[in-house]
């Protein structure tokens, strides 16, 4: 008998029929002798609708406290409906809002961080033979205000509860049936991975793969909780996200990802002297803008260029801030470019394989794709290229690094 946390995303609870089928899966898991905690998102599209209404009536920046009171309601609907559907099948179940399960967070509305979870109520429900159905995405702060964890936050709620309960596994159900070596819409030969390490999943999530919220992977990694990413529409095995030692097939490259949500800013002709980078980036971070890839050219004549990427959503503001800074520090000019893509390869095997970067650059050169920026870490290499080559680059890299069906096994 295991303790299983099952998380269902918005598409899995999109209407009454789907909620009924989630209920059947939950009851089957319970009847197989497991303790089950279920965490649900709002019905598909519901949170977007609420966010839209908040903007309509609350302006561009609605009062954060009220925003959270509003957008957290989506999940309250689904916990009640799913609990009813489970009870209709003759299984005991009770719903829990964030407050009811003591999901305590800090007070930063719209992107709150979890501080503690009081598992007593959930345990009591399980001990009584019931299923605990919990609302994802929401919590309460010390003063009792409702908070939310940021878009996609239900993944993090589910994983955090699973860690607190020392669950055996957290199953993440959605319309995606696993983690693929590349986006199957772009690369038809992409294949589903059986297992992937936390580190790789973390890189992939940060680099644009939208299967899991990044914070949920960090949580799982910290506690060594296995995640199983799988489809809510069938019973097939999905992808296990687990400790590195348990991933047998250690690929040099286990995923090729892309991100079209970034843009590039170049601060041209600034003095090459101490303090310049600090003056460029301090006002950006003060504005809460996260800068990703950064390069600074070597200077030949005492002046240099700083180029970096920022999320597209922050582009206009970042360009404005950088232009002000540029003028202040005597830059020759500040230019922006939204027409870019970041393409990355990720794999644990990169650690002990030389020449992966060279191979990547050659593959892109063969396709006549110009590389604008490069960023590497121990297990990933990212390049920024012109947007129109993104699909071609992903296909070519996948073909070069992940041969169809039989990916390169790592040499020991
Ligand atoms: N309903 C929230 C959202 O759409 C949280 C989640 O689904 O994870 O962002
Ligand atoms: Mg989600």
CSV table of N, CA, C and O and ligand atoms in Angstrom, one decimal, residues 7 9-10 41 151-155 174 210-213, ligand 2:
chain,number,residue,atom,x,y,z
A,7,UNK,N,-2.1,14.8,-9.3
A,7,UNK,CA,-2.4,16.2,-9.6
A,7,UNK,C,-3.0,16.2,-11.0
A,7,UNK,O,-2.4,15.6,-11.9
A,9,UNK,N,-4.4,18.6,-14.1
A,9,UNK,CA,-4.3,20.0,-14.7
A,9,UNK,C,-5.7,20.4,-15.2
A,9,UNK,O,-6.6,19.6,-15.2
A,10,UNK,N,-5.8,21.6,-15.7
A,10,UNK,CA,-7.1,22.2,-16.1
A,10,UNK,C,-7.8,21.4,-17.2
A,10,UNK,O,-9.0,21.2,-17.2
A,41,UNK,N,-6.3,21.6,-10.4
A,41,UNK,CA,-6.2,23.0,-11.0
A,41,UNK,C,-7.7,23.5,-11.2
A,41,UNK,O,-8.6,22.7,-11.1
A,151,UNK,N,1.3,31.5,-11.8
A,151,UNK,CA,0.6,30.7,-12.8
A,151,UNK,C,1.3,29.3,-12.9
A,151,UNK,O,2.5,29.2,-12.8
A,152,UNK,N,0.5,28.3,-13.0
A,152,UNK,CA,1.0,27.0,-13.0
A,152,UNK,C,1.3,26.4,-11.6
A,152,UNK,O,1.9,25.3,-11.5
A,153,UNK,N,0.9,27.1,-10.6
A,153,UNK,CA,1.3,26.8,-9.2
A,153,UNK,C,0.7,25.6,-8.6
A,153,UNK,O,1.2,25.1,-7.6
A,154,UNK,N,-0.3,25.0,-9.3
A,154,UNK,CA,-0.8,23.7,-8.7
A,154,UNK,C,0.2,22.6,-8.7
A,154,UNK,O,0.1,21.7,-7.9
A,155,UNK,N,1.1,22.6,-9.7
A,155,UNK,CA,2.1,21.6,-9.7
A,155,UNK,C,2.9,21.7,-8.4
A,155,UNK,O,3.2,20.7,-7.7
A,174,UNK,N,-2.0,15.3,-17.1
A,174,UNK,CA,-2.4,16.4,-18.0
A,174,UNK,C,-2.7,15.9,-19.4
A,174,UNK,O,-2.7,14.6,-19.6
A,210,UNK,N,7.1,23.2,-21.2
A,210,UNK,CA,6.0,23.7,-20.3
A,210,UNK,C,5.3,22.6,-19.5
A,210,UNK,O,4.2,22.8,-19.0
A,211,UNK,N,6.0,21.4,-19.3
A,211,UNK,CA,5.3,20.3,-18.6
A,211,UNK,C,5.1,20.5,-17.1
A,211,UNK,O,4.1,20.1,-16.6
A,212,UNK,N,6.0,21.2,-16.5
A,212,UNK,CA,6.0,21.3,-15.0
A,212,UNK,C,6.4,22.7,-14.6
A,212,UNK,O,7.4,23.2,-15.2
A,213,UNK,N,5.8,23.2,-13.5
A,213,UNK,CA,6.3,24.5,-13.0
A,213,UNK,C,7.7,24.2,-12.4
A,213,UNK,O,7.9,23.2,-11.7
B,2,LIG,MG1,-0.2,23.5,-15.3
